Short mmCIF file of C-alpha atoms in Angstrom, two decimals:
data_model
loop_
_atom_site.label_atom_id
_atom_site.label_comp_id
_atom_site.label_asym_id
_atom_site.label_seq_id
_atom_site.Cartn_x
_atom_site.Cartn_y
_atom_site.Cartn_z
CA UNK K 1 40.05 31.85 29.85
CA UNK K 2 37.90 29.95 32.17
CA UNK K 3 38.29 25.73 31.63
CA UNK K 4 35.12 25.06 31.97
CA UNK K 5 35.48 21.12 31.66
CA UNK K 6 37.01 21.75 34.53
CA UNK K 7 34.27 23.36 36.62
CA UNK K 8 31.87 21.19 34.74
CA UNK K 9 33.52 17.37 36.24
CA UNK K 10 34.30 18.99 39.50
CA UNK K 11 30.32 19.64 39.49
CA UNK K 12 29.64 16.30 38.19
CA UNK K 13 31.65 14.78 41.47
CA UNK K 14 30.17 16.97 43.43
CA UNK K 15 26.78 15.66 42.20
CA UNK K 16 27.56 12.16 42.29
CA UNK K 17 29.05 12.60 45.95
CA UNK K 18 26.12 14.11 47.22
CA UNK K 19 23.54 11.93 45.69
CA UNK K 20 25.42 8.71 46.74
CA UNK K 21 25.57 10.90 50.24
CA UNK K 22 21.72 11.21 50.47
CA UNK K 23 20.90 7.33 49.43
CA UNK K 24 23.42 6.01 51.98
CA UNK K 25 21.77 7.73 54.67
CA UNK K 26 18.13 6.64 54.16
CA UNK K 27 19.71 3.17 54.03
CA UNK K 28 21.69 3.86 57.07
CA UNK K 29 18.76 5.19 59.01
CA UNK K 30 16.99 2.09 58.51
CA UNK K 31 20.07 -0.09 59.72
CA UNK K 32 20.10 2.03 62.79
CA UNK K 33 16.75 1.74 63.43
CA UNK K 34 16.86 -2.12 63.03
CA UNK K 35 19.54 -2.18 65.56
CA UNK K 36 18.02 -0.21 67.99
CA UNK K 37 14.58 -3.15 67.12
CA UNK K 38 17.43 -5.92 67.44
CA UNK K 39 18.37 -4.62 70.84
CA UNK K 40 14.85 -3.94 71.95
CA UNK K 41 14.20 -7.62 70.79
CA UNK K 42 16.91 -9.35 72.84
CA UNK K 43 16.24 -7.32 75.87
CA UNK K 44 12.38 -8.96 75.28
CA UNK K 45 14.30 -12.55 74.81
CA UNK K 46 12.81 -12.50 71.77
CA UNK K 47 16.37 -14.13 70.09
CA UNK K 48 14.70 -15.01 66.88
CA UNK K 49 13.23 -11.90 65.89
CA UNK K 50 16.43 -9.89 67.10
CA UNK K 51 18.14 -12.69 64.54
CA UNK K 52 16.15 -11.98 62.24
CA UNK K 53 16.67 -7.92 62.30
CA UNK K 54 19.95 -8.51 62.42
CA UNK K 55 20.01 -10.04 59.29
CA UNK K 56 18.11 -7.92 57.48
CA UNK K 57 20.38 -5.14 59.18
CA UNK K 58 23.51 -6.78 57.62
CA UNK K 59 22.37 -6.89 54.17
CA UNK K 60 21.77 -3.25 54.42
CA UNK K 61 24.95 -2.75 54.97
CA UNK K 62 26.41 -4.80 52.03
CA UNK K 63 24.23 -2.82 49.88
CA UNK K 64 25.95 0.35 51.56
CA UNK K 65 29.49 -1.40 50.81
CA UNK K 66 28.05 -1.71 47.30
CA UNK K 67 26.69 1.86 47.33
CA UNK K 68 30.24 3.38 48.99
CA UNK K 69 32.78 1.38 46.65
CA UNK K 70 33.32 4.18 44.43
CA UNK K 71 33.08 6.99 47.59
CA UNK K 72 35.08 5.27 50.42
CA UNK K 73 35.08 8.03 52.38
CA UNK K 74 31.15 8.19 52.54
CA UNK K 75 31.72 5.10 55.38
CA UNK K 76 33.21 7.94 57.47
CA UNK K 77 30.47 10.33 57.36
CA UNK K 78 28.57 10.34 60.74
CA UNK K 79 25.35 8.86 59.33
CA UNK K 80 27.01 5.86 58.75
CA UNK K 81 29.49 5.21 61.64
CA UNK K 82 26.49 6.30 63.90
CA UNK K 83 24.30 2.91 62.10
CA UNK K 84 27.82 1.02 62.07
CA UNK K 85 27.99 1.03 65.27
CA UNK K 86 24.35 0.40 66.58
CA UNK K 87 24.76 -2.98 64.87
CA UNK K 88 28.32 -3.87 66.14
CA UNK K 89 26.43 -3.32 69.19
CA UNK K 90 23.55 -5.07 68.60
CA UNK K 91 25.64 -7.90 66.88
CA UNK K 92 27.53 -8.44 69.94
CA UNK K 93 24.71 -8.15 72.12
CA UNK K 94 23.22 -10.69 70.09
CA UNK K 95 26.13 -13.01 69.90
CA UNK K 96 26.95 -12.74 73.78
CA UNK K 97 23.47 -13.82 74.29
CA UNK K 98 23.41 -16.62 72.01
CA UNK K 99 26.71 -17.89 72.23
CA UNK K 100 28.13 -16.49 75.70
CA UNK K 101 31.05 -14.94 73.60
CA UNK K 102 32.29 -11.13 73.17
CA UNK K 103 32.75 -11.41 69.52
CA UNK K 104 31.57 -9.86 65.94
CA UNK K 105 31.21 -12.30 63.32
CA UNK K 106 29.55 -10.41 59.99
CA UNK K 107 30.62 -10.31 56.38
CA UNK K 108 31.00 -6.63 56.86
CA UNK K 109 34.25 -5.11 56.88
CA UNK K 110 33.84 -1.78 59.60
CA UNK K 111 36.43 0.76 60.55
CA UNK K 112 38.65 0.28 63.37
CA UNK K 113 36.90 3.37 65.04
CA UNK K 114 32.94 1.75 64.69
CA UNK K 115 34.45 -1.03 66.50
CA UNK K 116 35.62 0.59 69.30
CA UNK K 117 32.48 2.65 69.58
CA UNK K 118 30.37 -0.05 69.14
CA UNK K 119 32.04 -2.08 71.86
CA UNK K 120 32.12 0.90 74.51
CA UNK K 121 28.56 1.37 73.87
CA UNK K 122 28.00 -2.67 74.19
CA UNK K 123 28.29 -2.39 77.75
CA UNK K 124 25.27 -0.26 78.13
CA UNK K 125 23.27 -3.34 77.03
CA UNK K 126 25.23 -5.25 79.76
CA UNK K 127 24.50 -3.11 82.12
CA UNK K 128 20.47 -2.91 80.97
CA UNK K 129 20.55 -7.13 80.64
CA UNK K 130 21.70 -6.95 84.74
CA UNK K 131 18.88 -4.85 85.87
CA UNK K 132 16.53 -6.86 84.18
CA UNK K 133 18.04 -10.62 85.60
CA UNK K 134 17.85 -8.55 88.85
CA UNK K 135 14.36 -8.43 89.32
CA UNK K 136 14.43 -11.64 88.08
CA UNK K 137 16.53 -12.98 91.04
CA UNK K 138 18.90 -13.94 88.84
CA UNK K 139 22.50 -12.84 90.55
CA UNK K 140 24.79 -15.34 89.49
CA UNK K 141 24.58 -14.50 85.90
CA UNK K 142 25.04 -10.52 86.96
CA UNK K 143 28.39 -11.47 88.56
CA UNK K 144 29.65 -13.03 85.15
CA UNK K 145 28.20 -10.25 83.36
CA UNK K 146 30.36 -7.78 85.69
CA UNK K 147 33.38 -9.81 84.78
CA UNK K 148 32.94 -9.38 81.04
CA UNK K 149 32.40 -5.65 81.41
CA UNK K 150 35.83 -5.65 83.38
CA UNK K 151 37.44 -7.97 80.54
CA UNK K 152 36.07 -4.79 78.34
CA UNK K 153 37.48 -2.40 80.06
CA UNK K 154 40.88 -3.71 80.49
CA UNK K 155 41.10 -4.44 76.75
CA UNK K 156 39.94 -0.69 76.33
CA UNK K 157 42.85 0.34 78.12
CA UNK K 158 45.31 -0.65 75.85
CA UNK K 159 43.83 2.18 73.37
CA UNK K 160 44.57 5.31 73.49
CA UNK K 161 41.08 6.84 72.93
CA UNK K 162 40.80 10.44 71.83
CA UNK K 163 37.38 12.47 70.75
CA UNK K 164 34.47 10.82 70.31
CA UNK K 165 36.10 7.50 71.18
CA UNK K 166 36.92 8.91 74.74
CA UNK K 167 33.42 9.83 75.88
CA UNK K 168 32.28 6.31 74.77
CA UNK K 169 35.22 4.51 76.54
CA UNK K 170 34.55 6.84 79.70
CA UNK K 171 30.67 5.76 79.49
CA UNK K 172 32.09 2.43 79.35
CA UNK K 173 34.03 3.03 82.91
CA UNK K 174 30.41 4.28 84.03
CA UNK K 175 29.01 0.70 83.03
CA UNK K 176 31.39 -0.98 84.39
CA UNK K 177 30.95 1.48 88.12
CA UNK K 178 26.72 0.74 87.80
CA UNK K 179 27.80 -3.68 87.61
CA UNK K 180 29.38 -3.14 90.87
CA UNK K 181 26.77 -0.78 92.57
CA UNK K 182 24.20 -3.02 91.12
CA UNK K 183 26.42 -6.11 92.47
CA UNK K 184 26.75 -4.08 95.89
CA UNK K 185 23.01 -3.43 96.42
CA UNK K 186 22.04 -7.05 95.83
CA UNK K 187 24.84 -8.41 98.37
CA UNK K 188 23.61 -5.58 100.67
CA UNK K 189 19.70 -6.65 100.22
CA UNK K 190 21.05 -10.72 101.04
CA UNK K 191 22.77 -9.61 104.32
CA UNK K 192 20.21 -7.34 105.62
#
């Protein structure tokens, strides 16, 4: 004899899973795509408006943590660790810019693993910032930014970074290689 109260609340979960699933991802696309704005934003110098994404961006995400309290595992689905970690990376962007600090201050408790691919992917920005304060003459400030990407790195190392986590830590090694080329081309450009 079939129990069908069984099939019936495994449905029911299933249900409730998937339409938690669905509303946690239109809210995560927007986060994402606020980050990506924030980042835009501060590579414009435009530090309010990044600010005030950011904000915006971190409310989202408390209505996800709202959303997700009864579904914990729907903060591991890639929709949401991909918009986790845009706005780690934006966040520190931000904060690095403002305050001159490699930190993450939000109310926003992430996984260990959005983290560390939001910080890998940080140094991209780094990277982007130099080119830009590069045309601008501005070398000094490139050095300092090298240093931080090394201070990255060597905090990186002490992981041992497997998957998804190793591609972004590898990109990060890349960053860190296009500071000093970028470095080495302006010291060539002085002597020559």
């Amino acid at each position: 004899m079939l129990n069908k109260k069984f099939f019936n609340q495994i449905l029911n979960d299933y249900q409730s899973y998937y339409r938690l699933r669905e509303e946690g991802q239109k809210i995560s696309r927007a986060a994402l795509r606020n980050s990506k704005q924030a980042i835009f934003s501060l590579h414009r110098d435009d530090i309010k408006e990044a600010k005030k994404i950011l904000d915006g961006t971190e409310s989202l995400f408390l209505n996800l943590e709202k959303l997700f309290v009864n579904q914990k595992k729907l903060q591991y689905e890639g929709f949401f660790c991909e918009a986790a970690e845009e706005f780690i990376e934006a966040k520190m962007f931000y904060e690095f810019l403002t305050e001159n600090k490699i930190d993450f201050k939000s109310r926003i408790n992430f996984s260990t693993n959005n983290y560390l691919g939001g910080v890998c992917d940080f140094t991209g920005e780094i990277v982007r910032k130099s080119i830009q304060l590069a045309t601008a003459g501005k070398f000094k400030e490139i050095e300092s930014f090298k240093k931080i990407c090394e201070e990255i790195l060597g905090e990186l190392t002490k992981f041992d970074l497997v998957g998804k986590l190793r591609l972004k830590y590898d990109e990060a090694k890349r960053n860190l290689k296009r500071m000093e080329e970028i470095l080495y081309e302006i010291k060539m450009r002085q002597r020559g």
